[in-house]
Coordinates of C-alpha atoms in Angstrom, one line a residue:
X1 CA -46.9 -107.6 88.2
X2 CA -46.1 -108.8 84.5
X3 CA -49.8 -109.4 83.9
X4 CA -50.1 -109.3 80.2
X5 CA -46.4 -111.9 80.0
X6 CA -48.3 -114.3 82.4
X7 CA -51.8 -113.8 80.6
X8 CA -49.7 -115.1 77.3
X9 CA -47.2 -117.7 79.2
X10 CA -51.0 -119.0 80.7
X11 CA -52.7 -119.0 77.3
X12 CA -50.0 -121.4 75.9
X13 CA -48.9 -124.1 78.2
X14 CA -51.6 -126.3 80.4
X15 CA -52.5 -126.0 84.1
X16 CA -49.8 -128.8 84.5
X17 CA -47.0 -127.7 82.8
X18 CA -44.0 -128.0 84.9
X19 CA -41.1 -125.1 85.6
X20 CA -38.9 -126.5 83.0
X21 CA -41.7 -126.2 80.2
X22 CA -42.2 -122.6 81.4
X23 CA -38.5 -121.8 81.1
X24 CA -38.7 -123.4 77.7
X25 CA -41.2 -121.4 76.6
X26 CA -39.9 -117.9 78.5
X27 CA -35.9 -118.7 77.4
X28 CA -36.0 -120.6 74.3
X29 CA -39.4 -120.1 72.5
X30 CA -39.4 -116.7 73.5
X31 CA -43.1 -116.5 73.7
X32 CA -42.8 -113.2 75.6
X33 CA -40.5 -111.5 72.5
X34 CA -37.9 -110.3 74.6
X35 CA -35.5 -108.7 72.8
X36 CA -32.1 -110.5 74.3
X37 CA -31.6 -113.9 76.1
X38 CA -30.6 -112.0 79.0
X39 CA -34.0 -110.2 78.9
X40 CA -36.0 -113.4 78.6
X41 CA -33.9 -115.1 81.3
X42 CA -34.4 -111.8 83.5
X43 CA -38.6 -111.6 83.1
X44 CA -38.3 -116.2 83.8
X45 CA -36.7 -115.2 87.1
X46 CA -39.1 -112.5 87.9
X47 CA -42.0 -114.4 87.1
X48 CA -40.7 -117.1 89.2
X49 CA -40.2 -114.8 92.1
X50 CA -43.6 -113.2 92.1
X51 CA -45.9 -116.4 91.1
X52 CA -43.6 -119.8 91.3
X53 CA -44.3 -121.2 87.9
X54 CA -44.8 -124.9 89.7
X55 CA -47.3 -126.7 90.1
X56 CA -46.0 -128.3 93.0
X57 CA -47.2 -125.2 95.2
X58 CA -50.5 -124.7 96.2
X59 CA -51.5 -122.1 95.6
X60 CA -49.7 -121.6 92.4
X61 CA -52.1 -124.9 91.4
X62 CA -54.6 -122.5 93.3
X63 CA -54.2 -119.5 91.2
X64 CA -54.3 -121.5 87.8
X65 CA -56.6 -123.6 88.5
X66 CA -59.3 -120.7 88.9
X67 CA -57.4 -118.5 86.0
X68 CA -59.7 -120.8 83.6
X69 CA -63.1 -120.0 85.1
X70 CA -63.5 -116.4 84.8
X71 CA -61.0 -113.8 82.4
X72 CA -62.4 -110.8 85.0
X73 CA -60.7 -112.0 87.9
X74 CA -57.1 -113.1 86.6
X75 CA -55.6 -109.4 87.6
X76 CA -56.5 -109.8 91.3
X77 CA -56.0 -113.7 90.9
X78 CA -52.9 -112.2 90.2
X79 CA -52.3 -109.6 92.7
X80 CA -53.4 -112.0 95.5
X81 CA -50.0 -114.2 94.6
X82 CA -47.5 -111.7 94.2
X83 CA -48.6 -110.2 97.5
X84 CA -48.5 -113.7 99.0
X85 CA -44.5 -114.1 97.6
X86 CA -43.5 -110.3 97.4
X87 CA -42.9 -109.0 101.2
X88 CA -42.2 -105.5 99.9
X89 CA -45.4 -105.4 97.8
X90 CA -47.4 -106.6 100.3
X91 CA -46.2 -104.1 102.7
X92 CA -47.7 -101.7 100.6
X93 CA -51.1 -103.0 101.0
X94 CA -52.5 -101.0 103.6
X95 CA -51.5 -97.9 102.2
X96 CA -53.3 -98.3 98.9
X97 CA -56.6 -100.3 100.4
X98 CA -56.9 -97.4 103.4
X99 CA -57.0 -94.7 100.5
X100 CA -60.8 -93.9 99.4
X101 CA -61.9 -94.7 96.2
X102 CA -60.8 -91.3 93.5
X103 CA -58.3 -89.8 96.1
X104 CA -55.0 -89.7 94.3
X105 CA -51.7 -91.8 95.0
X106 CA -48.5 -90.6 93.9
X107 CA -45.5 -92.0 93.0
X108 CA -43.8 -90.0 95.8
X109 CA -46.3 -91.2 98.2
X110 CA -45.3 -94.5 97.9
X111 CA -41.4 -93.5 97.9
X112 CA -42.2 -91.9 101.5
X113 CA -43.2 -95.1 102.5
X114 CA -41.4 -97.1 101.3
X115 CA -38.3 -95.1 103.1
X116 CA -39.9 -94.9 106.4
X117 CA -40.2 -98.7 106.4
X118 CA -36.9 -99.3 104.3
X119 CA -34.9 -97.2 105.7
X120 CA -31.6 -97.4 103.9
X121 CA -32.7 -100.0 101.6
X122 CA -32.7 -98.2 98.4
X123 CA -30.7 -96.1 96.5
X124 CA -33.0 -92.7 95.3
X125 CA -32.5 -94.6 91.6
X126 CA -34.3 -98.0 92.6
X127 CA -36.5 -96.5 95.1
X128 CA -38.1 -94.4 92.1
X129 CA -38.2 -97.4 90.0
X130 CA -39.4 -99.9 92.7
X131 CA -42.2 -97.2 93.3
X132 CA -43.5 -97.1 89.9
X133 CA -43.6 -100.7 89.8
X134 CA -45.9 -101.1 92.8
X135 CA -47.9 -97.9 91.1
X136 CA -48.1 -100.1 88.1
X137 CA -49.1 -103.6 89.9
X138 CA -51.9 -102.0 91.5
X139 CA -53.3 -100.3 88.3
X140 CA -53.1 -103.8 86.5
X141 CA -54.8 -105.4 89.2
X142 CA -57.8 -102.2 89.4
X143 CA -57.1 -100.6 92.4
X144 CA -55.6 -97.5 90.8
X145 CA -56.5 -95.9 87.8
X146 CA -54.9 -93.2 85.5
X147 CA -52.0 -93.3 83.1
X148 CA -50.0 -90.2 84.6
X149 CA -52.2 -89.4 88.1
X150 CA -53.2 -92.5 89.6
X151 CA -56.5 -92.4 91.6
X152 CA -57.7 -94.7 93.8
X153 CA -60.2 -97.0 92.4
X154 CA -62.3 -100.0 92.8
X155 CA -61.8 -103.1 91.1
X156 CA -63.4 -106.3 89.7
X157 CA -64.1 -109.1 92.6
X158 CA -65.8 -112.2 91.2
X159 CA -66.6 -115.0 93.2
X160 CA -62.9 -116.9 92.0
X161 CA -60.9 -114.0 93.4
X162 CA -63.2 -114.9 96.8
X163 CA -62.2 -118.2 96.8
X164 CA -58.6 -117.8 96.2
X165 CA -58.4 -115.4 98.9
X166 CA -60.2 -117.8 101.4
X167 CA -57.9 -120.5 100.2
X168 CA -55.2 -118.5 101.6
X169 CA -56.8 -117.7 104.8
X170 CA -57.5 -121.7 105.0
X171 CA -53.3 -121.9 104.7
X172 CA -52.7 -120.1 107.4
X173 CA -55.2 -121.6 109.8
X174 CA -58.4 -119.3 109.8
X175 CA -61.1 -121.4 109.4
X176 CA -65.4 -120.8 109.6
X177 CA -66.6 -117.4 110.0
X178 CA -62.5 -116.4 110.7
X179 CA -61.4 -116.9 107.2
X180 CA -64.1 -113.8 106.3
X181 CA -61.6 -112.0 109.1
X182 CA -58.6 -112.6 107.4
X183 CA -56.0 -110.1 105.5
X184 CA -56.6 -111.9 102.5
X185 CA -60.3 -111.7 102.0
X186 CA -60.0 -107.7 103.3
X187 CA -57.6 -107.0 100.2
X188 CA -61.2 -108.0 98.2
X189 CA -62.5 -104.8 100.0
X190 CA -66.1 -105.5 99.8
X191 CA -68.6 -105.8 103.0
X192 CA -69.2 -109.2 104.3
X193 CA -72.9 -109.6 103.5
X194 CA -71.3 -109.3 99.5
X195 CA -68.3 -111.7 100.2
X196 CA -70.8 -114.3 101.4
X197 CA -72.4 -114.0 98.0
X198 CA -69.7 -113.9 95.8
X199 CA -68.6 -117.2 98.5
X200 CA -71.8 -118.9 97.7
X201 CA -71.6 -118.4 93.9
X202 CA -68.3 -119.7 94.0
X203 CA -69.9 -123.4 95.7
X204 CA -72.4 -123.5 93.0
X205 CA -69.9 -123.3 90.4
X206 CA -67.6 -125.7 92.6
X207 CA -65.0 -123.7 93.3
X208 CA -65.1 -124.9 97.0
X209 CA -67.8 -125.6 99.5
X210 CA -69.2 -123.2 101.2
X211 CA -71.7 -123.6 103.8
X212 CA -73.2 -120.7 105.8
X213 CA -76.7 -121.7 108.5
X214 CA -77.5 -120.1 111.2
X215 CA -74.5 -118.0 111.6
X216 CA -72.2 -120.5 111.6
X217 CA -70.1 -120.9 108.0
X218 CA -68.0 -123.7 106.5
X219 CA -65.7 -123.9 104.1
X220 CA -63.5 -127.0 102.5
X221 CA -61.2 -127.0 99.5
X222 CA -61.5 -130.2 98.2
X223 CA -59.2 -131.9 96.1
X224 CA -56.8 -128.0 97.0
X225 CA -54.3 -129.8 98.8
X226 CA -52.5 -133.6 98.8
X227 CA -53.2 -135.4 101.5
X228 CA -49.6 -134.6 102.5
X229 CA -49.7 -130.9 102.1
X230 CA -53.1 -130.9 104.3
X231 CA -51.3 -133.1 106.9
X232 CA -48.6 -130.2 107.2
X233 CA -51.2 -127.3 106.7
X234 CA -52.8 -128.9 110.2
X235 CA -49.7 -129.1 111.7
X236 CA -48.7 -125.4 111.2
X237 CA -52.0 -124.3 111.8
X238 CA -52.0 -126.1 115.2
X239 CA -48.4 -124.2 116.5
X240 CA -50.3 -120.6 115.4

């Protein structure tokens, strides 16, 4: 997941830097302290791949904008995008959500899995290495816990990791008490009655608006999306 390179890349450029200012900073400045330019040129695509680096995305403006408002939430902030960009990562979603908190995931677990849904893909090499890495997302974003024997574990939801989360259900289409439904907001793992909390905080502190009477919810993004980007968010969500 490359938490702690995009907790420092974050920490030095603004919420509108563009891609060439975080190549600038990743290739020339080396802010990451990479110890070759074909290093820092290796972690810039990698960072690009699992978050975009561009404001011009959604929710890559989604993801920073809430980065600022609470520190506790950056590492699911953070899982939540990579999932979103990484098909292979996100494929390993269920596995590690439908395992009960302090039951132990192995290394070789995921390698099973990965094989049985990849079959042919890898080479025993990457498939070790691609493995740990998925091990080691996870554990940065709380799910797992242990250096050596990873256990399943629960991690920190805060009301901005809610509303990224519904933000991406919104993307897609869901909408009202459906976007409480989606796979997003069931990688947060918590009940419903404590999502609509953590949903409610997160209108009070303006994250979005949330509005939940007599059953029936709403929720709005404003100021998420262009008026462009919303014109072509309706348009998908009307073919699904």
């Amino acid at each position: 997941m490359m938490f702690d390179d995009l907790c420092i890349l974050f920490s030095r450029l603004p919420v509108n830097a563009s891609p060439a200012d975080y190549a600038n900073e990743v290739v020339n400045n080396n802010i990451l302290g990479k110890p070759t330019k074909k290093a820092r040129e290796l972690a810039l695509r990698h960072l690009i791949a699992l978050y975009g680096l561009d404001a011009q995305s959604p929710l890559f403006r989604a993801m920073r904008r809430l980065w600022e408002v609470d520190e506790a939430a950056q590492p699911v902030l953070a899982l939540t995008v990579a999932l979103a960009r990484d098909p292979l990562l996100r494929n390993t979603q269920s596995f590690i959500l439908n395992r009960q908190p302090g039951s132990p995931v192995t290394r070789e677990d995921l390698e099973k899995l990965l094989v049985a849904d990849y079959q042919d893909r890898f080479s025993s090499a990457s498939l070790k290495s691609f493995a740990q890495n998925v091990n080691g997302t996870w554990t940065a974003a709380g799910f797992l816990s242990g250096r050596v024997r990873k256990t399943r574990s629960v991690p920190i939801i805060t009301p901005a990791n809610v509303a990224l989360c519904l933000f991406l259900g919104h993307l897609e289409g869901f909408s009202g008490q459906r976007l409480f439904t989606s796979p997003w907001i069931e990688l947060l793992t918590r009940p419903l009655d404590e999502l609509e909390g953590l949903a409610s905080s997160a209108s009070h502190r303006g994250l979005l608006v949330f509005m939940n009477a007599g059953g029936v919810k709403e929720v709005r993004f404003p100021d998420f999306l262009t008026p462009e980007e919303e014109e072509i968010r309706q348009e998908v969500s009307s073919v699904i």
